[in-house]
Coordinates of C-alpha atoms in Angstrom, one line a residue:
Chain A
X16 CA -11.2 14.3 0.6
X17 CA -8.6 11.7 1.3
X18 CA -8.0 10.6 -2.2
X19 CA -4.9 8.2 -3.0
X20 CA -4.2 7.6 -6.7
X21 CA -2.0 5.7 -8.5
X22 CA -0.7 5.1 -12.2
X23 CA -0.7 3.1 -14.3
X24 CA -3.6 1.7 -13.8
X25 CA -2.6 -1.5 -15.4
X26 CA 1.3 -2.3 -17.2
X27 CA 2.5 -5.4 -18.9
X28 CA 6.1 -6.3 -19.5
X29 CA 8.1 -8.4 -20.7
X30 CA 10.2 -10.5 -18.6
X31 CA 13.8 -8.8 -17.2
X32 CA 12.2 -5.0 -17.6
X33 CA 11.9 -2.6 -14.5
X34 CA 8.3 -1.1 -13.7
X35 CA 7.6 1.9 -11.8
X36 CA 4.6 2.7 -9.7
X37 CA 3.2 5.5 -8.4
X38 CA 1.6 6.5 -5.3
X39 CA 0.4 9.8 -4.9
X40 CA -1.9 11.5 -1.9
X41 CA -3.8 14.1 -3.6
X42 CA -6.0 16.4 -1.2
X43 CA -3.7 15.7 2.2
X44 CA 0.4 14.7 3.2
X45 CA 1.1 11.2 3.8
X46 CA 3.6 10.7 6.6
X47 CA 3.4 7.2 5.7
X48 CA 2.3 4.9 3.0
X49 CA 2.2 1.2 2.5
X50 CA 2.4 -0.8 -0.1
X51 CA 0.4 -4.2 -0.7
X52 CA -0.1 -7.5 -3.2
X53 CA -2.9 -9.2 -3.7
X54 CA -3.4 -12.2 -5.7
X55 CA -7.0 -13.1 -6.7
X56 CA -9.7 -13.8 -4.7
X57 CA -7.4 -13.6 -1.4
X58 CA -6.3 -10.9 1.2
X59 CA -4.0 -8.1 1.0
X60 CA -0.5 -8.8 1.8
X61 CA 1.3 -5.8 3.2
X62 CA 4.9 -5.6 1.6
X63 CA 6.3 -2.4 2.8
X64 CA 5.8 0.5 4.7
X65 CA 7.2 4.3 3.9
X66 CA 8.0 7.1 5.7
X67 CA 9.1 10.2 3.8
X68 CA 12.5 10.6 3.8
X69 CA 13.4 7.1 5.2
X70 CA 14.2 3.8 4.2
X71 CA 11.3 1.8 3.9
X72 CA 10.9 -0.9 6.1
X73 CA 10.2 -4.7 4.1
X74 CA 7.9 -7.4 5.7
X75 CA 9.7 -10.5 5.7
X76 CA 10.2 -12.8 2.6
X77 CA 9.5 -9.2 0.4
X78 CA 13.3 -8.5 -1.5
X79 CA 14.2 -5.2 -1.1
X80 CA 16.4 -5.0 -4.0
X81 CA 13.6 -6.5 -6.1
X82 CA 10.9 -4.4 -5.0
X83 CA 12.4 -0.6 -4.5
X84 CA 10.4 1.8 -2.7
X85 CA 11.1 5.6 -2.2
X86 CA 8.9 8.0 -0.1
X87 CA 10.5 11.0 -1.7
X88 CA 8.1 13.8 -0.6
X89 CA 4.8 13.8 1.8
X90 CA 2.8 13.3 -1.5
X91 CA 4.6 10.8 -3.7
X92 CA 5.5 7.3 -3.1
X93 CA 7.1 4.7 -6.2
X94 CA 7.6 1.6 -6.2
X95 CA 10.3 -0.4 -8.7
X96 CA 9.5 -4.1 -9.7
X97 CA 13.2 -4.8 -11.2
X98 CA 14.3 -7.6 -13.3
X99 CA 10.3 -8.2 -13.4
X100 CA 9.5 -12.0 -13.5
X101 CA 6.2 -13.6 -14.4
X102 CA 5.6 -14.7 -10.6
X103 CA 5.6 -11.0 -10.3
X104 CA 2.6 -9.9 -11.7
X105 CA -0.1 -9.2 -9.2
X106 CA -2.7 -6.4 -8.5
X107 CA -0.3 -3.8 -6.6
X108 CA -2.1 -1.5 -4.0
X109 CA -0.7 1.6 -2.0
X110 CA -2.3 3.1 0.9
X111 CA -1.4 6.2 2.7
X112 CA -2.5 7.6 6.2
X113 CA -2.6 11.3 6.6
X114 CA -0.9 11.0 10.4
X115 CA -3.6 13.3 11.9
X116 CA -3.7 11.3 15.0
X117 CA -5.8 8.6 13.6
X118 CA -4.9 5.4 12.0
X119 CA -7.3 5.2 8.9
X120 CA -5.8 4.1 5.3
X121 CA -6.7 5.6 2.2
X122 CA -6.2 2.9 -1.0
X123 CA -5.2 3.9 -4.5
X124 CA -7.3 1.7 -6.8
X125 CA -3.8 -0.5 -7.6
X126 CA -2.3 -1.4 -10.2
X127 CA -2.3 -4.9 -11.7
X128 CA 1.0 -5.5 -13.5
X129 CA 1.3 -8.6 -15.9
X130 CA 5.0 -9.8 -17.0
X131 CA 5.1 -12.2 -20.1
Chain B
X27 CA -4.1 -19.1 16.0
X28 CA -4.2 -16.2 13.2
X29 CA -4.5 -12.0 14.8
X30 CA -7.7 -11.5 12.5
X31 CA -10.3 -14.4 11.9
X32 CA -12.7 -13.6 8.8
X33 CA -15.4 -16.1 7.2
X34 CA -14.7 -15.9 3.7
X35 CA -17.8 -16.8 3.0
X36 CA -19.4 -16.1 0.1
X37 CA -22.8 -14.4 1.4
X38 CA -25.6 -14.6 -0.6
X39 CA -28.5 -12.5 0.3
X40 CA -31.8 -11.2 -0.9
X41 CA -31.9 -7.4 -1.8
X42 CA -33.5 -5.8 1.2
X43 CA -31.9 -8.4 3.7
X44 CA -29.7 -7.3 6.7
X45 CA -26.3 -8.2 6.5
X46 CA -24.4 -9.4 9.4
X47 CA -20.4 -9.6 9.1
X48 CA -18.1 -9.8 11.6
X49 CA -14.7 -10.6 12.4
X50 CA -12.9 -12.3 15.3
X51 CA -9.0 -11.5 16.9
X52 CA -6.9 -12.3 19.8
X53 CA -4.3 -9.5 20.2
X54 CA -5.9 -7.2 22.9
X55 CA -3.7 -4.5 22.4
X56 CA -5.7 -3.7 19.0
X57 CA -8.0 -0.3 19.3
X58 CA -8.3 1.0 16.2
X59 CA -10.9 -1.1 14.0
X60 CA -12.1 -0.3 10.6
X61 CA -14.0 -2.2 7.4
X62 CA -13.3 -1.2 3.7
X63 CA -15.4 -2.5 0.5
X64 CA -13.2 -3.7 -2.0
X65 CA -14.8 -4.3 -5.7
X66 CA -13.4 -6.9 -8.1
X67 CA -10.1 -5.5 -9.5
X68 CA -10.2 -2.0 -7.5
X69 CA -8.7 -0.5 -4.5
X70 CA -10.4 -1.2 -0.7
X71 CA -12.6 1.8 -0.1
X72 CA -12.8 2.7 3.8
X73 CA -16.4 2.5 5.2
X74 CA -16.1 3.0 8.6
X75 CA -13.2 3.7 11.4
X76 CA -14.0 3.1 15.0
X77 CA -11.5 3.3 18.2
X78 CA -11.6 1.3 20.8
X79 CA -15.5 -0.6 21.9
X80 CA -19.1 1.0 20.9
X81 CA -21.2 1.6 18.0
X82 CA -21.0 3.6 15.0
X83 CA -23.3 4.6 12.4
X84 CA -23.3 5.6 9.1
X85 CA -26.2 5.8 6.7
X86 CA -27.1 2.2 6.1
X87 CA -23.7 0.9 7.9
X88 CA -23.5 0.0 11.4
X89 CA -19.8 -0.6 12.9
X90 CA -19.9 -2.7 16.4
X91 CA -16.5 -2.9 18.0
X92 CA -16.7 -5.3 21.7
X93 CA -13.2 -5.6 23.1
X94 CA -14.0 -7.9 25.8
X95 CA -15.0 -10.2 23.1
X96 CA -12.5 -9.6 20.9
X97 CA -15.0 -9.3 18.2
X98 CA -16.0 -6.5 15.6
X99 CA -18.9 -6.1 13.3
X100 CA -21.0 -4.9 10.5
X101 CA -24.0 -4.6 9.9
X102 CA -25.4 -3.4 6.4
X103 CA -29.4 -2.5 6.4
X104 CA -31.6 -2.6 3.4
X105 CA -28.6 -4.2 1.4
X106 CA -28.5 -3.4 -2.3
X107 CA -27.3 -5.3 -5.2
X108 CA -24.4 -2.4 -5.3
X109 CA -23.3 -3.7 -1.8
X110 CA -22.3 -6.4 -3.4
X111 CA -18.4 -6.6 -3.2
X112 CA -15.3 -8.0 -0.8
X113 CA -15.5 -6.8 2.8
X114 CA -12.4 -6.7 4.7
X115 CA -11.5 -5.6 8.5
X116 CA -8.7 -4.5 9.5
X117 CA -7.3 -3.7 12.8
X118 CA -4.2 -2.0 15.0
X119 CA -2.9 -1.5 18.4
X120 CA -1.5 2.2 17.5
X121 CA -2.0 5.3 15.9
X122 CA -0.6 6.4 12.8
X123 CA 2.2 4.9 10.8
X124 CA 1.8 1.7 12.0
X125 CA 0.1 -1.5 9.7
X126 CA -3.1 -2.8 9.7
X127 CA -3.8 -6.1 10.5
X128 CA -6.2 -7.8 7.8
X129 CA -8.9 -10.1 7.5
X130 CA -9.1 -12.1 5.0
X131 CA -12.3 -10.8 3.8
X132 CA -16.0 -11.6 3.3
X133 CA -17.5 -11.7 -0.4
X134 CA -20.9 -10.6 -0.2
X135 CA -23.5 -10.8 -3.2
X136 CA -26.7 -9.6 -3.5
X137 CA -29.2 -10.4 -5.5
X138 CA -32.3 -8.5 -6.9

């Protein structure tokens, strides 16, 4: 159980396009999912955090109006890289937690996106 | 002085060999501790969750969590070539919904 997956697996664009990402919970409801960079060889930097049916709430530094996130049902989370850049293109991770009482994260197995 | 404190390492170890990894904080308010295995180029896969201080166990995995130290391990008998991979902890002060606090993570490689 608890399996988070997400497609595409891997994307490449060209510079100024949109890219959509999605997270989806498979075998439980995610009250809330995250959503993470990581740039090679270093940690995961949390972006953004989801609850279905609100706003997501940015880390600081993270654009909102670059980086669009909606939560739209207890399943499904997508996030929008607009006007994509090269300085963009990372591995992209979401997590979701099924809100059971417990804190534990469940990762999707990202997505790396590469702009040209 | 950063919440979570993680050697990066690398590790390199003989198969067989016990692995010791651990990780250090200073908010006290965390109680909710956990370690994922992340392979190159792939999600973090969660290995073990533990609340608040004592021991967990799990197959060859071995969670410590001491609160008065502020200090969390794991431990990873009869370690296999397939061990080898990124090991992060990650920590938080609530329950669900909230973020978890990162280490930076410990690369671990062993060899057969």
């Amino acid at each position: 159980g608890a399996v988070v997956s997400q497609h595409p697996s891997w994307v490449i664009c060209k510079s100024g396009t949109s890219v959509k990402i999605e997270c989806r919970s498979l075998d439980f409801q995610a009250t809330t999912m995250f959503w993470y960079r990581q740039f090679p060889k270093q940690s995961l930097m949390l972006m953004a955090t989801s609850n279905e049916g609100s706003k997501a709430t940015y880390e600081q530094g993270v654009e909102k109006d670059k980086f669009l996130i909606n939560h739209a049902s207890l399943t499904l989370s997508t996030l929008t890289v607009t006007s994509a850049h090269p300085e963009d293109s990372s591995f992209y991770i979401c997590s979701a937690t099924p809100g059971r009482g417990g804190n534990e994260q469940f990762f999707g197995p990202g997505t790396r996106l590469t702009v040209l | 002085q950063k919440e979570v404190e993680q050697d990066p390492g690398p590790l390199s170890v003989p198969e067989g060999a016990i692995v010791s990894l651990n990780c250090t904080y200073s908010n006290s308010a965390f109680q909710y501790f956990m370690w994922y295995r992340q392979y190159s180029r792939k999600g973090p896969e969660l290995l073990m969750y533990t609340y608040s201080s004592g021991n967990k166990e799990d197959g060859r995995f071995t969670a410590q969590v001491d609160k008065s130290s502020k200090y969390i391990s794991l431990f990873i008998r009869d370690s296999q070539p397939s061990d080898s991979a990124t090991y992060l902890c990650a920590m938080s002060a609530t329950q669900a919904g909230t973020a978890l606090i990162f280490g930076k993570g410990t690369t671990l490689s062993v060899s057969s």
